[in-house]
Short mmCIF file of C-alpha atoms and ligand atoms in Angstrom, two decimals:
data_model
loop_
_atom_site.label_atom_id
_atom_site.label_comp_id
_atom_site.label_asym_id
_atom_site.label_seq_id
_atom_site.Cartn_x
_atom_site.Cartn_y
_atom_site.Cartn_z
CA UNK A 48 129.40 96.71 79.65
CA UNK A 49 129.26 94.97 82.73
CA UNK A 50 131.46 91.64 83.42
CA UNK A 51 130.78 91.33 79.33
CA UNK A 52 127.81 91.72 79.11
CA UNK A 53 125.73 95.13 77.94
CA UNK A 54 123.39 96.70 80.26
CA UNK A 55 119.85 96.85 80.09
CA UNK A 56 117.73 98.95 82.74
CA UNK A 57 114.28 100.29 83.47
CA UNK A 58 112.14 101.23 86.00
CA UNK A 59 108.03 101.12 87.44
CA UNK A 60 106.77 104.10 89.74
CA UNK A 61 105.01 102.62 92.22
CA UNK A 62 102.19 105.38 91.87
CA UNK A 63 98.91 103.38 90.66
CA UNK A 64 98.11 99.75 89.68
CA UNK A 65 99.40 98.66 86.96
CA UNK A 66 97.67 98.76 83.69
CA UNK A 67 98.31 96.26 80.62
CA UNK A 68 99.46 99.70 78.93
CA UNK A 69 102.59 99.07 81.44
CA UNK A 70 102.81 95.23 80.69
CA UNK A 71 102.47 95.46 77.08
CA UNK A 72 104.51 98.40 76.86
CA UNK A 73 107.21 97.44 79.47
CA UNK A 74 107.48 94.51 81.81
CA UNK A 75 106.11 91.56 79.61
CA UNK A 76 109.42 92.82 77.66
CA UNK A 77 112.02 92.54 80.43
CA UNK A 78 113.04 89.31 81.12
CA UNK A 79 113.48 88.44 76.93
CA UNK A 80 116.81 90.27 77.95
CA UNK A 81 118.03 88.42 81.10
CA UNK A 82 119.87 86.01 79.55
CA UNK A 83 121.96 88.19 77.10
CA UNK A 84 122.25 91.16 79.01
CA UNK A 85 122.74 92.32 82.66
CA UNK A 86 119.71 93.44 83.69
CA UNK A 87 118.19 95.99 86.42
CA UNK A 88 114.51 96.67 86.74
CA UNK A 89 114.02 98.94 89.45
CA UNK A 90 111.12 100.25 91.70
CA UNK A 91 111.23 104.06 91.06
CA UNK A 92 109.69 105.46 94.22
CA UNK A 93 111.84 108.72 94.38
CA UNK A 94 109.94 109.54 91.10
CA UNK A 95 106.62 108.72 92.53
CA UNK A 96 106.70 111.38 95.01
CA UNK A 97 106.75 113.84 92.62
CA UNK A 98 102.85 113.32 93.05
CA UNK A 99 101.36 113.46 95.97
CA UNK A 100 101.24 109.74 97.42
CA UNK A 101 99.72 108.39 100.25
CA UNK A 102 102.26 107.11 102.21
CA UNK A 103 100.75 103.03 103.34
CA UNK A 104 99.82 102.62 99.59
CA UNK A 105 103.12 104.23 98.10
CA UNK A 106 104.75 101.00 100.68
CA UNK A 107 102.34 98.63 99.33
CA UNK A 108 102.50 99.46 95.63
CA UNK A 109 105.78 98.76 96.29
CA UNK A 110 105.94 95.26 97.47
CA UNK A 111 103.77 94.64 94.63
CA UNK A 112 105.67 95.97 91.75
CA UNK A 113 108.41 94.04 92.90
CA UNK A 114 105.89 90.90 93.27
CA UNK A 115 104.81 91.73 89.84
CA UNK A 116 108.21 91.73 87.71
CA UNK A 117 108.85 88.15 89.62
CA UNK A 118 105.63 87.12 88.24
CA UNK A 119 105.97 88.83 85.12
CA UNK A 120 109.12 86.20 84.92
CA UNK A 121 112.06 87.94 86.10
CA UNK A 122 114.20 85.84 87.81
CA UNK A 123 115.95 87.67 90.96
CA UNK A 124 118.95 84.98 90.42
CA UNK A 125 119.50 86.60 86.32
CA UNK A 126 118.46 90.18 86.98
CA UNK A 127 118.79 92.52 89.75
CA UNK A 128 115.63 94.02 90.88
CA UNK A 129 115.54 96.30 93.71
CA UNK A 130 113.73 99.50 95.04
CA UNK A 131 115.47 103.16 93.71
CA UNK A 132 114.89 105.03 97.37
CA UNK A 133 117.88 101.86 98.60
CA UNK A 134 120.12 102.79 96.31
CA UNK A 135 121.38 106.59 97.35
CA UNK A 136 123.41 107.17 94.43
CA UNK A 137 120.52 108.04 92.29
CA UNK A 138 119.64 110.51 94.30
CA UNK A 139 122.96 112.29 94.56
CA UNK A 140 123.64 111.62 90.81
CA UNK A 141 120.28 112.98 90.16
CA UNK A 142 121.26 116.68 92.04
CA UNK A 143 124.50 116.69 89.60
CA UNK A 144 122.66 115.87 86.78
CA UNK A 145 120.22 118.81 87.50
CA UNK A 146 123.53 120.80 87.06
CA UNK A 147 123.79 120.12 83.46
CA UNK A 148 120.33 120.18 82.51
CA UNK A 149 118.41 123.18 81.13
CA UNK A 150 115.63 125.06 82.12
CA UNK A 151 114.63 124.87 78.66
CA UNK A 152 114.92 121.24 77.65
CA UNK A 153 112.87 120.64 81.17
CA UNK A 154 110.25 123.31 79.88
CA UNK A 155 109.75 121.17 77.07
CA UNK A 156 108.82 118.03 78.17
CA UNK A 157 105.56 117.17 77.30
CA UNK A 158 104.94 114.77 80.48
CA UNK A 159 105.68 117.31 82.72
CA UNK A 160 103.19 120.00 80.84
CA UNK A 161 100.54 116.77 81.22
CA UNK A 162 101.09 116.36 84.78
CA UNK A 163 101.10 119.63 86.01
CA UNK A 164 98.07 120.55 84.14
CA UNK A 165 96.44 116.97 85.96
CA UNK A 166 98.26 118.77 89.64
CA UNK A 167 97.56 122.07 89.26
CA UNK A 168 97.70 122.96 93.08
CA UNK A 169 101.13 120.65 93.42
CA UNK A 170 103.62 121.70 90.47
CA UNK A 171 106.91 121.24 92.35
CA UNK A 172 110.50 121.53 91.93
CA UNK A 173 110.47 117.61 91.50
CA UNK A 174 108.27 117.12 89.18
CA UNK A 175 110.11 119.69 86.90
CA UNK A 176 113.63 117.72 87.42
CA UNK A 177 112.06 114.67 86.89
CA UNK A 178 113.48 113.64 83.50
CA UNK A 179 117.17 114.34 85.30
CA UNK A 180 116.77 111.81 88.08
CA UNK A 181 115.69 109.52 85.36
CA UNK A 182 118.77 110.07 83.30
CA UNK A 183 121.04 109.35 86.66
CA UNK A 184 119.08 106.20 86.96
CA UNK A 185 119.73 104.84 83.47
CA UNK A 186 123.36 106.40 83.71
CA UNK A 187 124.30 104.62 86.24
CA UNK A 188 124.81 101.49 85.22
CA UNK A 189 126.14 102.66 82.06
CA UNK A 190 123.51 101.05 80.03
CA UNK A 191 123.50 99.96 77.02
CA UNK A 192 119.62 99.55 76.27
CA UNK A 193 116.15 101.17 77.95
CA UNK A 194 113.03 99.02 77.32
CA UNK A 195 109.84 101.75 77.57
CA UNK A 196 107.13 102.72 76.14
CA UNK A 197 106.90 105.57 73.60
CA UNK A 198 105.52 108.06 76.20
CA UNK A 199 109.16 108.12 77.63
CA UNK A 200 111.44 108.78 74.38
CA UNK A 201 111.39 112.05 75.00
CA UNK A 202 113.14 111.60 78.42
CA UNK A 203 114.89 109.31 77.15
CA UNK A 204 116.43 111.28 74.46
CA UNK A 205 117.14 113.87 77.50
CA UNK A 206 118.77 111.34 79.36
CA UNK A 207 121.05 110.75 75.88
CA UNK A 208 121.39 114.45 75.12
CA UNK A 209 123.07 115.12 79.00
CA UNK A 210 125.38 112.01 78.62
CA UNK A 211 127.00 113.75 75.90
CA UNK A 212 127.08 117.01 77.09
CA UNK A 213 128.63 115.64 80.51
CA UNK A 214 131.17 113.49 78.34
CA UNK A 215 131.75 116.30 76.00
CA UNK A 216 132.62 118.84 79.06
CA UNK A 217 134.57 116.08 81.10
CA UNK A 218 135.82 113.05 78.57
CA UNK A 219 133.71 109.94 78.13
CA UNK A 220 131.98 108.83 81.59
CA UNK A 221 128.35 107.84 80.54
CA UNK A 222 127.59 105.16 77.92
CA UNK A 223 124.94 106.87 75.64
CA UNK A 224 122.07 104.59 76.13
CA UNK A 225 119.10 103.69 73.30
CA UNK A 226 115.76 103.03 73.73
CA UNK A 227 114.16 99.56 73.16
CA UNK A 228 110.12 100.55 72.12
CA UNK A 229 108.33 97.61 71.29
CA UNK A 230 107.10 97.44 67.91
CA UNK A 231 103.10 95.91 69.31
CA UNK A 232 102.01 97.29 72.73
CA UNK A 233 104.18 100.70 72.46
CA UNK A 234 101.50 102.71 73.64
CA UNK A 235 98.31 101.04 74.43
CA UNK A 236 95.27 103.76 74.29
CA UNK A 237 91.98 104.13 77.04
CA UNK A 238 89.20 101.53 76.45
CA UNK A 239 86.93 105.17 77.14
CA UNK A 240 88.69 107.34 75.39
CA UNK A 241 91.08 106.01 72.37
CA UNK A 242 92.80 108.92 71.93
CA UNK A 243 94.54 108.74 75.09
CA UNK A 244 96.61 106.77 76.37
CA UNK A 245 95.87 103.94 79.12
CA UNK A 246 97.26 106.02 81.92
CA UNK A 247 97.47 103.89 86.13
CA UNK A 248 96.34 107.40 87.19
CA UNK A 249 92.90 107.62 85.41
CA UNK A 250 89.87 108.20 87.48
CA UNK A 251 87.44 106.11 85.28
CA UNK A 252 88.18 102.92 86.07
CA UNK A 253 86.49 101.28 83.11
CA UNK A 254 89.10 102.99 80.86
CA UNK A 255 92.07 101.11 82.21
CA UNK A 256 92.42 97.34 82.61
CA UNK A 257 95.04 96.52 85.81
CA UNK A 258 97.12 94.22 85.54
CA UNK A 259 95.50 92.13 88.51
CA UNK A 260 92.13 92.55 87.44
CA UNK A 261 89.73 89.62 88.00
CA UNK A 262 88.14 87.97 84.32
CA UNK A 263 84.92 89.51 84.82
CA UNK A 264 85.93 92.52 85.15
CA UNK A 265 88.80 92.18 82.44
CA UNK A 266 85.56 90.86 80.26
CA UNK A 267 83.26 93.54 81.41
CA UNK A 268 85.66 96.65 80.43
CA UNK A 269 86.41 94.76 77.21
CA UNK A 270 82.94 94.93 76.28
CA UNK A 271 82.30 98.54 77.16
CA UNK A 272 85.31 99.47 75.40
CA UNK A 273 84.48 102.05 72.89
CA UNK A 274 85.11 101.72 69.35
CA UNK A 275 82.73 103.58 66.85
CA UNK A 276 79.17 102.91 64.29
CA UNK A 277 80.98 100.62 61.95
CA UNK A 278 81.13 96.70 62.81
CA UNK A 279 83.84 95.42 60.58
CA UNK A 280 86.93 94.76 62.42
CA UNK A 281 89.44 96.49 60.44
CA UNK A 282 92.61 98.21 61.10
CA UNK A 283 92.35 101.69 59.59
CA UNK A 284 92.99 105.16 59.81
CA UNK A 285 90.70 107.23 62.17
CA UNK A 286 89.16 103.82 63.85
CA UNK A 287 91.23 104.50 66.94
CA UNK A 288 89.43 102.43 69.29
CA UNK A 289 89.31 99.40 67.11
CA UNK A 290 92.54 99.66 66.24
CA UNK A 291 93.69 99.93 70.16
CA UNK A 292 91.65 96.70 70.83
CA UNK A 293 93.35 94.97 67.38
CA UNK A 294 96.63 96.29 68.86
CA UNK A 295 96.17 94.96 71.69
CA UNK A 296 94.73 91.45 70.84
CA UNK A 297 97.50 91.32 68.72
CA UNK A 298 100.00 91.53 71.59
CA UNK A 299 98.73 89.26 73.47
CA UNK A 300 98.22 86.47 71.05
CA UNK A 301 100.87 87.32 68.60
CA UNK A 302 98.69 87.12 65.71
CA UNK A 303 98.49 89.75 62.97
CA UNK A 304 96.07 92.92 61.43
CA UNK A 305 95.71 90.47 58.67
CA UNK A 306 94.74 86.84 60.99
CA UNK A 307 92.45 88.85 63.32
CA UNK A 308 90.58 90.76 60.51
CA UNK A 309 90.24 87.64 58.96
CA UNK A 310 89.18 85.71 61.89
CA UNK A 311 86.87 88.29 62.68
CA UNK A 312 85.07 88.65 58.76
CA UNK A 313 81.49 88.49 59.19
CA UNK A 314 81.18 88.75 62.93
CA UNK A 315 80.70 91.72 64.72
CA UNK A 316 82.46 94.06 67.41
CA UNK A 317 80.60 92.25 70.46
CA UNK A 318 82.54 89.03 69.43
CA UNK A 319 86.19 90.68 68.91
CA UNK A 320 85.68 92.37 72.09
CA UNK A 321 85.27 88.77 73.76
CA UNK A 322 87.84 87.60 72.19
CA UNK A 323 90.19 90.21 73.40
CA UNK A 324 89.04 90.16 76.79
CA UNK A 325 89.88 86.35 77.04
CA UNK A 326 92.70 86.85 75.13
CA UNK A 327 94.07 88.96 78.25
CA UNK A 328 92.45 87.23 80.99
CA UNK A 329 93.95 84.26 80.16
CA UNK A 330 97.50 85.38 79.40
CA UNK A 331 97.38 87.23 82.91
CA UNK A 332 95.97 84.69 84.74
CA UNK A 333 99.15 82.51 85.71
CA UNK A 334 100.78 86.04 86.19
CA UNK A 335 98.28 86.62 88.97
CA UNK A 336 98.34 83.31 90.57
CA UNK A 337 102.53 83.78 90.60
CA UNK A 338 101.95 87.53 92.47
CA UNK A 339 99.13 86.72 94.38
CA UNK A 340 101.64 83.50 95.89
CA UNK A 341 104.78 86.39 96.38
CA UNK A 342 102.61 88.62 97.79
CA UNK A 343 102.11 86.61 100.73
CA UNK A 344 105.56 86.14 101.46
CA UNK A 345 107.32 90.07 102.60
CA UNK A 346 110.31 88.01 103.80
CA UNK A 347 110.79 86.82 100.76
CA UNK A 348 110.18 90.06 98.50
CA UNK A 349 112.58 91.79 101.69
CA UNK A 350 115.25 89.57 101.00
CA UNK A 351 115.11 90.30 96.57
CA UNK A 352 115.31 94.26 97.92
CA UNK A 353 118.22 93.66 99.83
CA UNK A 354 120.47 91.56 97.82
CA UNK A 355 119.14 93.79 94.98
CA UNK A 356 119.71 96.97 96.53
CA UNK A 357 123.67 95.61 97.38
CA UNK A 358 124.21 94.56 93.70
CA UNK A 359 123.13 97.57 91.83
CA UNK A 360 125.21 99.99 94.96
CA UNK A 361 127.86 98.26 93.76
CA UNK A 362 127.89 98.96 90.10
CA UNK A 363 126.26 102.48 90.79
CA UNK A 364 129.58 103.26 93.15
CA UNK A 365 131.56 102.95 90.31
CA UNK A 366 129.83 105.66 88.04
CA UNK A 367 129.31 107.96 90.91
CA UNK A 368 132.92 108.03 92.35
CA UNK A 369 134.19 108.41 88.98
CA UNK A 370 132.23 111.49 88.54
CA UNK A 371 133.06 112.95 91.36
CA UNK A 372 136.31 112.69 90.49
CA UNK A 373 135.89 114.47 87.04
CA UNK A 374 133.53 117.07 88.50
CA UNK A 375 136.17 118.20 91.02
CA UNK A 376 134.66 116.69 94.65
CA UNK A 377 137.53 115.95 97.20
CA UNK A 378 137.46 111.79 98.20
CA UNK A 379 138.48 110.75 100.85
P1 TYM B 507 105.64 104.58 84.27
O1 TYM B 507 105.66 104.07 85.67
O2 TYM B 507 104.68 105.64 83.91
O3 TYM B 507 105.40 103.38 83.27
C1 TYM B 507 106.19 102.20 83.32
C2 TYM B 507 106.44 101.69 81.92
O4 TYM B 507 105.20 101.44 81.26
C3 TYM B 507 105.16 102.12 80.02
N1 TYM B 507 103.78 102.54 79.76
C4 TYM B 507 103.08 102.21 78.67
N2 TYM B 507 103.41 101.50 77.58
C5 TYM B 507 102.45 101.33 76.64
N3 TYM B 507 101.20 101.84 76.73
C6 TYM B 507 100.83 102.57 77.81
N4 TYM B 507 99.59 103.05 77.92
C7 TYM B 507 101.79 102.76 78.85
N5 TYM B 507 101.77 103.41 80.03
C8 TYM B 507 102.99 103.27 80.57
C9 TYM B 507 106.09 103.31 80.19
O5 TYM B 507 106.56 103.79 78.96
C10 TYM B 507 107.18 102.72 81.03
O6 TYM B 507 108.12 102.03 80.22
N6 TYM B 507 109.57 107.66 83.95
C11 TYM B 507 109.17 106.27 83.94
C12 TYM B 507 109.82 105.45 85.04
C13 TYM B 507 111.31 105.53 85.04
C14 TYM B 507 112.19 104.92 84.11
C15 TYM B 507 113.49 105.24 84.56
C16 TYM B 507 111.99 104.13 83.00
C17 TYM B 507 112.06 106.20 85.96
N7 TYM B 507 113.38 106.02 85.67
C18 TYM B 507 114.61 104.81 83.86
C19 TYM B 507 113.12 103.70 82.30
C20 TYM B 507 114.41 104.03 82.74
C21 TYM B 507 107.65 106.20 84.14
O7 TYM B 507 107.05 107.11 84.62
O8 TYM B 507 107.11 105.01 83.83
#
């Protein structure tokens, strides 16, 4: 709780454009809590880094996340957005949460099997603490709920299974935090390859649709998207590509399985796949026009870092001092 309210947070990494996968799954989410909840959406570039990044796009895709959540409809007056790498308490939480994670719970996690097997000549020390920095970020701000997709329950249940330990060993310090995974859009697959998921770090750019993509090319990708022989639209079993276009026509327009097969009887695939195409293209475009107007303005997206960046110190003080305290640390 936090001046009466309960906490929401969640973070970006900077490391790629961003796909629908991470507005259907995440951001388009966010600001239906700002007015009930106190909110922090932050920039996660500490995590980013656990890839290699090069450094002038790593600062841009920064700015532009940021840009992004404003446009996505996040006020900066309701919630407080700001960049993790300004806030060093995650960092130094992060190290003492390493301390009470296990080699074995780390082993597990399936992300980190995925991206060292994608960075074979780069599996560092970070990338295997990962899921521990991520717990210290959602920690915190002792927060109540964690909007994500589903590819990060298993952190997140990490992140839930170290609160307790910590507030087993030391007397209740962390609120125990649940995940929020929305119901349409929770993991949003390739348009190439259905059976994986829309990922900002694929090579084949005709897989993933980015956020600021222009209509043709949201169009385009649409209509190469593969789906399989048949040409009923139909939500079934095994018809993974359809059903990833369905899914996602169905987040963007709200309708359901049961409207779009029925708008669709009789017509083929080429004509859903429009229709999903301008489905998204038009629901992104005033998100585009909003970023592509922040963008302009650095001052401006400067000034939501630092005001940010002051709030959540603040509230992340709190948490940190305290467990110092507990842990044993002399303060001064
Ligand atoms: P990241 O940057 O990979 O993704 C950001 C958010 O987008 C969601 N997402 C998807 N949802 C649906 N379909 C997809 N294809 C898809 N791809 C990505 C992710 O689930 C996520 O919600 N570890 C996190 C960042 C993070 C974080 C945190 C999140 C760091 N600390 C604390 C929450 C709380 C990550 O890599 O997200």
């Amino acid at each position: 709780m936090l001046n009466g309210k309960k906490v929401v947070f969640s973070g970006v990494q900077p490391s790629g454009n961003l796909t629908i996968g991470n507005y259907l799954g995440a951001i388009k989410n966010f600001s239906t809590f700002s007015e009930e909840y106190h909110c922090f959406y932050c920039v996660v570039d500490l995590h980013a880094i656990t890839v290699r990044q090069v450094p002038a796009e790593l600062r841009r895709r920064t700015y532009e996340t940021l840009a992004l959540y404003i446009a996505a409809g996040l006020d900066p007056q309701k919630n407080t957005l700001f960049v993790q790498s300004h806030v060093p308490a995650h960092a130094e939480l992060g190290w003492m949460l390493d301390c009470f994670t296990m080699f074995g719970e780390l082993s597990r996690m399936t992300q980190f099997k995925d991206k060292s097997q994608k960075n074979a000549d780069n599996i560092n020390a970070g990338l295997f603490t990962y899921p521990s920095l991520m717990a210290a970020d959602i920690l915190l701000y002792q927060t109540d709920l964690v909007p994500v997709g589903i590819d990060q329950k298993q952190h997140l249940e990490l992140a839930r299974d170290i609160a307790g330990r910590f507030n087993g060993l030391y007397s209740d310090t962390f609120t125990v935090p649940e995940g929020y995974i929305p119901q349409t859009g929770m993991k949003i697959m390739s348009l190439a390859e259905p059976t994986a998921k829309m990922s900002k770090s694929d090579k084949n750019q005709n897989a993933v649709v980015y956020i600021l993509d222009n209509k043709d090319d949201i169009l385009r990708k649409f209509k190469r998207a593969v789906t399989d022989s048949g040409s009923e639209v139909r939500y079934a079993e095994g018809k993974d590509g359809v059903n990833n276009l369905m899914t996602i026509y169905r987040a963007f327009t709200g309708k359901s399985n049961e409207e779009i097969e029925r708008e669709f009887e009789g017509r083929g695939y080429g004509d859903f796949k429009m229709a999903v195409g301008e489905a998204c293209a038009d629901t992104l475009a005033p998100v585009q026009a909003e970023f592509n107007r922040l963008i302009a303005d650095k001052a401006y997206l400067e000034s939501v870092m630092r005001e940010g960046a002051q709030s959540a110190a603040y509230c992340a003080r709190k948490t940190l001092s305290k467990v110092q305290r507990k842990l044993g640390f002399v303060t001064l």
